[in-house]
PDB file of N, CA and C in Angstrom:
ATOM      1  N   UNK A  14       9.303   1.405 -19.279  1.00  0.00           N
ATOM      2  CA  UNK A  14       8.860   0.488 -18.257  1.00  0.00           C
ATOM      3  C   UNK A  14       8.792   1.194 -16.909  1.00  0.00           C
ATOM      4  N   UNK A  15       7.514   1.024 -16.473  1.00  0.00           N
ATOM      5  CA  UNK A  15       7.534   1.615 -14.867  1.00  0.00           C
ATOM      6  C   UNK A  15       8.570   0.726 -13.749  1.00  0.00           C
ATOM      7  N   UNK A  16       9.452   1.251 -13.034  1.00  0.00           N
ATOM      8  CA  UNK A  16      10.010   0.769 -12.299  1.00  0.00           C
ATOM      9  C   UNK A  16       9.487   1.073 -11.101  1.00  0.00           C
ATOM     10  N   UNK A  17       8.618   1.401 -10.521  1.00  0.00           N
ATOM     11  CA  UNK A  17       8.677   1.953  -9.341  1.00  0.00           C
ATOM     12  C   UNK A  17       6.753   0.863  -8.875  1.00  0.00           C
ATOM     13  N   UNK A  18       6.520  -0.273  -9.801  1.00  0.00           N
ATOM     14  CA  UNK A  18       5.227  -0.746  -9.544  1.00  0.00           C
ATOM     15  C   UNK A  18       5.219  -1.604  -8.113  1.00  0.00           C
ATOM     16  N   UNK A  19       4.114  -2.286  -7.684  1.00  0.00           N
ATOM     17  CA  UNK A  19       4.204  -2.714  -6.561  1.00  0.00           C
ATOM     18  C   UNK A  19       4.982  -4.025  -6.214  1.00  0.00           C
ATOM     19  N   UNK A  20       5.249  -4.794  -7.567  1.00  0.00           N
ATOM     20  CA  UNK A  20       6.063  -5.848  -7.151  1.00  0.00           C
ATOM     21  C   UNK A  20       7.613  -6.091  -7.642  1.00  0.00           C
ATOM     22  N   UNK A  21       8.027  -4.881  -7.519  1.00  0.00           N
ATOM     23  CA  UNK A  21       9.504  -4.452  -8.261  1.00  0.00           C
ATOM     24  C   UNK A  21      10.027  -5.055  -6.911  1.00  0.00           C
ATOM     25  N   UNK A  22       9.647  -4.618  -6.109  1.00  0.00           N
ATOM     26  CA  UNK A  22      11.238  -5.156  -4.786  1.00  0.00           C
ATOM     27  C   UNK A  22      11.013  -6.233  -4.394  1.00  0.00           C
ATOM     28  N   UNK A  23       9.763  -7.156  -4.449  1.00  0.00           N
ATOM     29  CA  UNK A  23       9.381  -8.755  -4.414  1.00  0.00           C
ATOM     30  C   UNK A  23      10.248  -9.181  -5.205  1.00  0.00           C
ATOM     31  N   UNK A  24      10.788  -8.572  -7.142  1.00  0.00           N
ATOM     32  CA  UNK A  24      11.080  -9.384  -7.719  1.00  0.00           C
ATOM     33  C   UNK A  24      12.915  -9.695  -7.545  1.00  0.00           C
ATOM     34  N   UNK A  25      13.278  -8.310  -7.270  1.00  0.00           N
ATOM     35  CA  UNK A  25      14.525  -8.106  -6.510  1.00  0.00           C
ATOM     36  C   UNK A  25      15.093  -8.755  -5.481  1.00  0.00           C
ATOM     37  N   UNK A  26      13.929  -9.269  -4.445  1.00  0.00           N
ATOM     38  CA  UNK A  26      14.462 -10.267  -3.461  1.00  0.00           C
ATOM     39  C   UNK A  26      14.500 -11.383  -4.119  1.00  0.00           C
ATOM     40  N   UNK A  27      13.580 -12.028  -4.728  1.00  0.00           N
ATOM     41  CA  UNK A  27      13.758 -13.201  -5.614  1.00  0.00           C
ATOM     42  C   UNK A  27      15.149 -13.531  -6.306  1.00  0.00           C
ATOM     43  N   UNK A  28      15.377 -12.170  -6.954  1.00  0.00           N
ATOM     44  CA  UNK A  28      16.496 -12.183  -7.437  1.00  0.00           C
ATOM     45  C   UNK A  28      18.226 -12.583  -6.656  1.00  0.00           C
ATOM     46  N   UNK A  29      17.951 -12.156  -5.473  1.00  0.00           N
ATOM     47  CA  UNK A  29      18.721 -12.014  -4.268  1.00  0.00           C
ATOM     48  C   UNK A  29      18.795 -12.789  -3.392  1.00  0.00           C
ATOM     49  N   UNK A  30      17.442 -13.501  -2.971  1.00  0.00           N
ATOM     50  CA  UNK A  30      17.534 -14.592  -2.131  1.00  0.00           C
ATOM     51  C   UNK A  30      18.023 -16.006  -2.412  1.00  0.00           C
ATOM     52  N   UNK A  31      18.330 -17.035  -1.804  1.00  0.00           N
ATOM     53  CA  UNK A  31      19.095 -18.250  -1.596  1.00  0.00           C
ATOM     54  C   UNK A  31      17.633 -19.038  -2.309  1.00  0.00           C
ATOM     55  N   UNK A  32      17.499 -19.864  -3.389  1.00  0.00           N
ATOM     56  CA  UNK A  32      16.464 -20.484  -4.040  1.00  0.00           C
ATOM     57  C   UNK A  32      15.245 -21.654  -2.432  1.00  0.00           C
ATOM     58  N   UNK A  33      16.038 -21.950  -1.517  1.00  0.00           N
ATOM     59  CA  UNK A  33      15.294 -22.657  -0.821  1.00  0.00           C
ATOM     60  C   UNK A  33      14.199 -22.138  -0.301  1.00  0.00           C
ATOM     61  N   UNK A  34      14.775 -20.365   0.038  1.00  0.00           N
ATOM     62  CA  UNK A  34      13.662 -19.631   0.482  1.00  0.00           C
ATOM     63  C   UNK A  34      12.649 -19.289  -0.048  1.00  0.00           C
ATOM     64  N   UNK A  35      13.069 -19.043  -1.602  1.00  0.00           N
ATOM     65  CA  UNK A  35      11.952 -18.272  -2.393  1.00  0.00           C
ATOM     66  C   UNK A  35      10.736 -19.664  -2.589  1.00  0.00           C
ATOM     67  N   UNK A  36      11.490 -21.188  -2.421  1.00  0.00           N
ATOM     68  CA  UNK A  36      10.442 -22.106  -2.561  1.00  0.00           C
ATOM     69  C   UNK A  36       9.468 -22.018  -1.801  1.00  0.00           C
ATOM     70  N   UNK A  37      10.486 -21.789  -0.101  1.00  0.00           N
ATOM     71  CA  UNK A  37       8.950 -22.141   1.033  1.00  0.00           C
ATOM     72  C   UNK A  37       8.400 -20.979   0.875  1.00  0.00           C
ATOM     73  N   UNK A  38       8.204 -19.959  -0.383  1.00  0.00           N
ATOM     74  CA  UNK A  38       7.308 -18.679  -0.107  1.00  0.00           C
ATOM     75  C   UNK A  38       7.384 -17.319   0.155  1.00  0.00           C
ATOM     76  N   UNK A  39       8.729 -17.688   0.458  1.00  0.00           N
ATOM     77  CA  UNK A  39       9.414 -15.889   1.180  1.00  0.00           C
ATOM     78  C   UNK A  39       9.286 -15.200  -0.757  1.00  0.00           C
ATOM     79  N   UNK A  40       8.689 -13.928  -0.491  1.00  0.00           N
ATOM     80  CA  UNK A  40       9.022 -13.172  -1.782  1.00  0.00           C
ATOM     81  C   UNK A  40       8.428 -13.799  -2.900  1.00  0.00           C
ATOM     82  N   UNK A  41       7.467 -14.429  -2.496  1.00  0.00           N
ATOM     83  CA  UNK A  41       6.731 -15.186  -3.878  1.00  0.00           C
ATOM     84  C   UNK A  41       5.860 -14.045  -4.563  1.00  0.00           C
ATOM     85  N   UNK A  42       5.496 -14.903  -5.980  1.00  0.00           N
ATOM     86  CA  UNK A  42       4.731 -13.715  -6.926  1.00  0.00           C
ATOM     87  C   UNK A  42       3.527 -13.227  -6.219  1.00  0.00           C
ATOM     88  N   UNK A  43       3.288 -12.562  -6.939  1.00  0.00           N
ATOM     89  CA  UNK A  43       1.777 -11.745  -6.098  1.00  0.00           C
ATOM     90  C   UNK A  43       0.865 -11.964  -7.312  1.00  0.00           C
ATOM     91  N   UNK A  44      -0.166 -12.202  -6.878  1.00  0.00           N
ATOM     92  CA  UNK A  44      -1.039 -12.914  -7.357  1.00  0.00           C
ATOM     93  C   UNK A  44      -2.174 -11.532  -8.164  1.00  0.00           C
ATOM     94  N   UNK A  45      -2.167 -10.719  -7.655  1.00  0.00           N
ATOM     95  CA  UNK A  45      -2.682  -9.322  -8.822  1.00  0.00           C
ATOM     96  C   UNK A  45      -1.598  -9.764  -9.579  1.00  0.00           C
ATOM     97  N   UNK A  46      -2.817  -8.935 -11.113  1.00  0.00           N
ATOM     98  CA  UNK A  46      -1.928  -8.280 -12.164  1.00  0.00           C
ATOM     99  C   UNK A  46      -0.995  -7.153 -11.905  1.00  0.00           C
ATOM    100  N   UNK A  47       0.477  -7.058 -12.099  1.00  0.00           N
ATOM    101  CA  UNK A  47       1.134  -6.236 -11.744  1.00  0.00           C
ATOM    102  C   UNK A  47       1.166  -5.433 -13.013  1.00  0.00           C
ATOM    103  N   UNK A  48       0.005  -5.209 -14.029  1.00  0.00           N
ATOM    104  CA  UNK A  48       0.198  -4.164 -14.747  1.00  0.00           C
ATOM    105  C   UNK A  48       1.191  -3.585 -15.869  1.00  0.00           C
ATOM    106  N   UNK A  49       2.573  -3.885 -15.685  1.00  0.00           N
ATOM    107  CA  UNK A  49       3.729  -3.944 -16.358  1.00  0.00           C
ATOM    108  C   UNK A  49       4.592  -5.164 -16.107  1.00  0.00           C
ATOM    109  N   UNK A  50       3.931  -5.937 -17.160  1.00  0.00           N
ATOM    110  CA  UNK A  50       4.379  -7.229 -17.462  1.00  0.00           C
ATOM    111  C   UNK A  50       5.913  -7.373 -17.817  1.00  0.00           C
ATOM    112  N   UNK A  51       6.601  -8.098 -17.477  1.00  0.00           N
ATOM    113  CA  UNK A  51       8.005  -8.313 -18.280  1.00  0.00           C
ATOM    114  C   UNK A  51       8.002  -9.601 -18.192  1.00  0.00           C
ATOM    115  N   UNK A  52       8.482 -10.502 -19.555  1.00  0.00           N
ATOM    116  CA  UNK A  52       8.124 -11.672 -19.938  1.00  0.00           C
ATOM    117  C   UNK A  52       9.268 -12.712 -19.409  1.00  0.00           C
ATOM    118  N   UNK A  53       9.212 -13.908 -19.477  1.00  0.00           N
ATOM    119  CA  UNK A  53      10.227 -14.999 -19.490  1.00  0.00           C
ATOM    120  C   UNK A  53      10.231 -16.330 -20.296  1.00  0.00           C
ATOM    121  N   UNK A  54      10.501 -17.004 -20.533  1.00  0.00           N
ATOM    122  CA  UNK A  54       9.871 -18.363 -21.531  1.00  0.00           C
ATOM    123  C   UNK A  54      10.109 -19.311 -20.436  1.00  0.00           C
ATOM    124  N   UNK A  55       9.303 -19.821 -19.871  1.00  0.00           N
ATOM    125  CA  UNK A  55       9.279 -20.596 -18.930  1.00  0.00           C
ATOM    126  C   UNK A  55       9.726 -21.993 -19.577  1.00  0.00           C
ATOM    127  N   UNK A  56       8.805 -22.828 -20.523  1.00  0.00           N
ATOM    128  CA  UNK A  56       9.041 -23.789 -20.563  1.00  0.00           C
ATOM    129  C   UNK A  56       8.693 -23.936 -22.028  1.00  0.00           C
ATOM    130  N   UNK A  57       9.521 -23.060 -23.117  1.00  0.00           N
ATOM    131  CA  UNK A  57       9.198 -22.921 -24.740  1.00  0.00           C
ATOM    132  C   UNK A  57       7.832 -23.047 -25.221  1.00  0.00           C
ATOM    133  N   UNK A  58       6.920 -22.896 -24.495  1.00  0.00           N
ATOM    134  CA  UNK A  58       5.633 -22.527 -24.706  1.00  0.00           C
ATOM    135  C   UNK A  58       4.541 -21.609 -24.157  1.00  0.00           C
ATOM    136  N   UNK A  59       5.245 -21.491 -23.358  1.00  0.00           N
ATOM    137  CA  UNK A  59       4.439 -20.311 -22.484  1.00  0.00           C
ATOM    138  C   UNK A  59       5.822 -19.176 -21.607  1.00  0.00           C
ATOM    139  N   UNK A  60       5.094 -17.874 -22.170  1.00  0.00           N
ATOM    140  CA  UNK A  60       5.767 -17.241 -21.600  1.00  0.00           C
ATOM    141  C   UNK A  60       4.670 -16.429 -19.987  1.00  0.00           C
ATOM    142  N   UNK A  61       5.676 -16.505 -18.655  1.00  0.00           N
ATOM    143  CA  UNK A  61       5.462 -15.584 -18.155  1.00  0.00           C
ATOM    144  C   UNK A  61       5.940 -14.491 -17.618  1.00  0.00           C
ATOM    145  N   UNK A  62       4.745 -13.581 -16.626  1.00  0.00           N
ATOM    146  CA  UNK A  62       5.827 -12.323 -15.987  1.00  0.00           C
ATOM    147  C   UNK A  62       6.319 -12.575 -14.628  1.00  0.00           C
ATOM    148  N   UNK A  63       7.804 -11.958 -14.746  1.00  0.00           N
ATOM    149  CA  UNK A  63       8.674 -11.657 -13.151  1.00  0.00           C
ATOM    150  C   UNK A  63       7.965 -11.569 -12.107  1.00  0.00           C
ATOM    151  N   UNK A  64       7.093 -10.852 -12.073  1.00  0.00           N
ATOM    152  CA  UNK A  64       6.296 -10.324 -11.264  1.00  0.00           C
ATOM    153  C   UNK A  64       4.883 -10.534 -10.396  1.00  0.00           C
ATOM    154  N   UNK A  65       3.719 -11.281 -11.522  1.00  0.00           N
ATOM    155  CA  UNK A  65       2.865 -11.696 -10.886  1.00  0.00           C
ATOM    156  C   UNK A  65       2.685 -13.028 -11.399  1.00  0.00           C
ATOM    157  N   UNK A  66       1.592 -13.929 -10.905  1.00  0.00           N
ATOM    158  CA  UNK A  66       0.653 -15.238 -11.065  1.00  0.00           C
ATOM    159  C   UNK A  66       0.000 -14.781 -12.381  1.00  0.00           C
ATOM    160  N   UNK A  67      -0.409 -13.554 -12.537  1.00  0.00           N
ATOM    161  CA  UNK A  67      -1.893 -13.453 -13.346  1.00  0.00           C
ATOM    162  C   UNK A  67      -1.247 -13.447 -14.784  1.00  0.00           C
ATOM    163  N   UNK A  68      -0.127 -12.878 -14.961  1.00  0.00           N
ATOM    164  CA  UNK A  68       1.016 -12.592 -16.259  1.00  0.00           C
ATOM    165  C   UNK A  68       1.087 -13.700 -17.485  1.00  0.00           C
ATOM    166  N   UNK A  69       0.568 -14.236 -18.072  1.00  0.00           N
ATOM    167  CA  UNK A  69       0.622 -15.523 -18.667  1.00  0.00           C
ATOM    168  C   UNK A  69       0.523 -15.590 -19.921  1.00  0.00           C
ATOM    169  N   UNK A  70       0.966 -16.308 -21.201  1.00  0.00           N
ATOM    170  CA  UNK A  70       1.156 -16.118 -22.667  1.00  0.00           C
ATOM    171  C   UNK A  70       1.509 -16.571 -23.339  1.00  0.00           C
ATOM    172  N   UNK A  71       0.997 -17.165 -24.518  1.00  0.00           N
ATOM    173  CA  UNK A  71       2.163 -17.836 -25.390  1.00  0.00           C
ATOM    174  C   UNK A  71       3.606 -17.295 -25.740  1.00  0.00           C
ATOM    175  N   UNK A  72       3.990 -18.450 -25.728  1.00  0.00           N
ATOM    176  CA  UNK A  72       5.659 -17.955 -26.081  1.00  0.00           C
ATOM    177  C   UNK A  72       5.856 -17.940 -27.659  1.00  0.00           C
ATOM    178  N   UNK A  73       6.637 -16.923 -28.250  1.00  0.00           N
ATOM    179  CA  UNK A  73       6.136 -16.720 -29.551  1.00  0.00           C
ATOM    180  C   UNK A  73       7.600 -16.824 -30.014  1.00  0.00           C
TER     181      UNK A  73
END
């Protein structure tokens, strides 16, 4: 996995910041494909990525 892509330290603040902030926007996803996807199961049917908007998939 590339660590060093463009929305690695976006996802890190996310990780880090207080949830009220990340709502109003601070550190939100970035809307390019970030290329190196890493998945999540959002809501047992769709999985997406940490990282961007564009990341999107069935959850398998």
């Amino acid at each position: 996995m590339n660590r060093t892509g463009r929305y690695r330290l976006r996802t890190r603040l996310r990780a880090h910041l207080p949830w009220f902030l990340v709502d109003r926007g601070v550190a939100r996803k970035g809307r390019r494909d970030c290329g190196d996807h890493e998945w999540y199961n959002q809501d047992g049917f769709v999985a997406r990525c940490y990282h961007c908007e564009a990341g999107e998939r069935p959850w398998t």
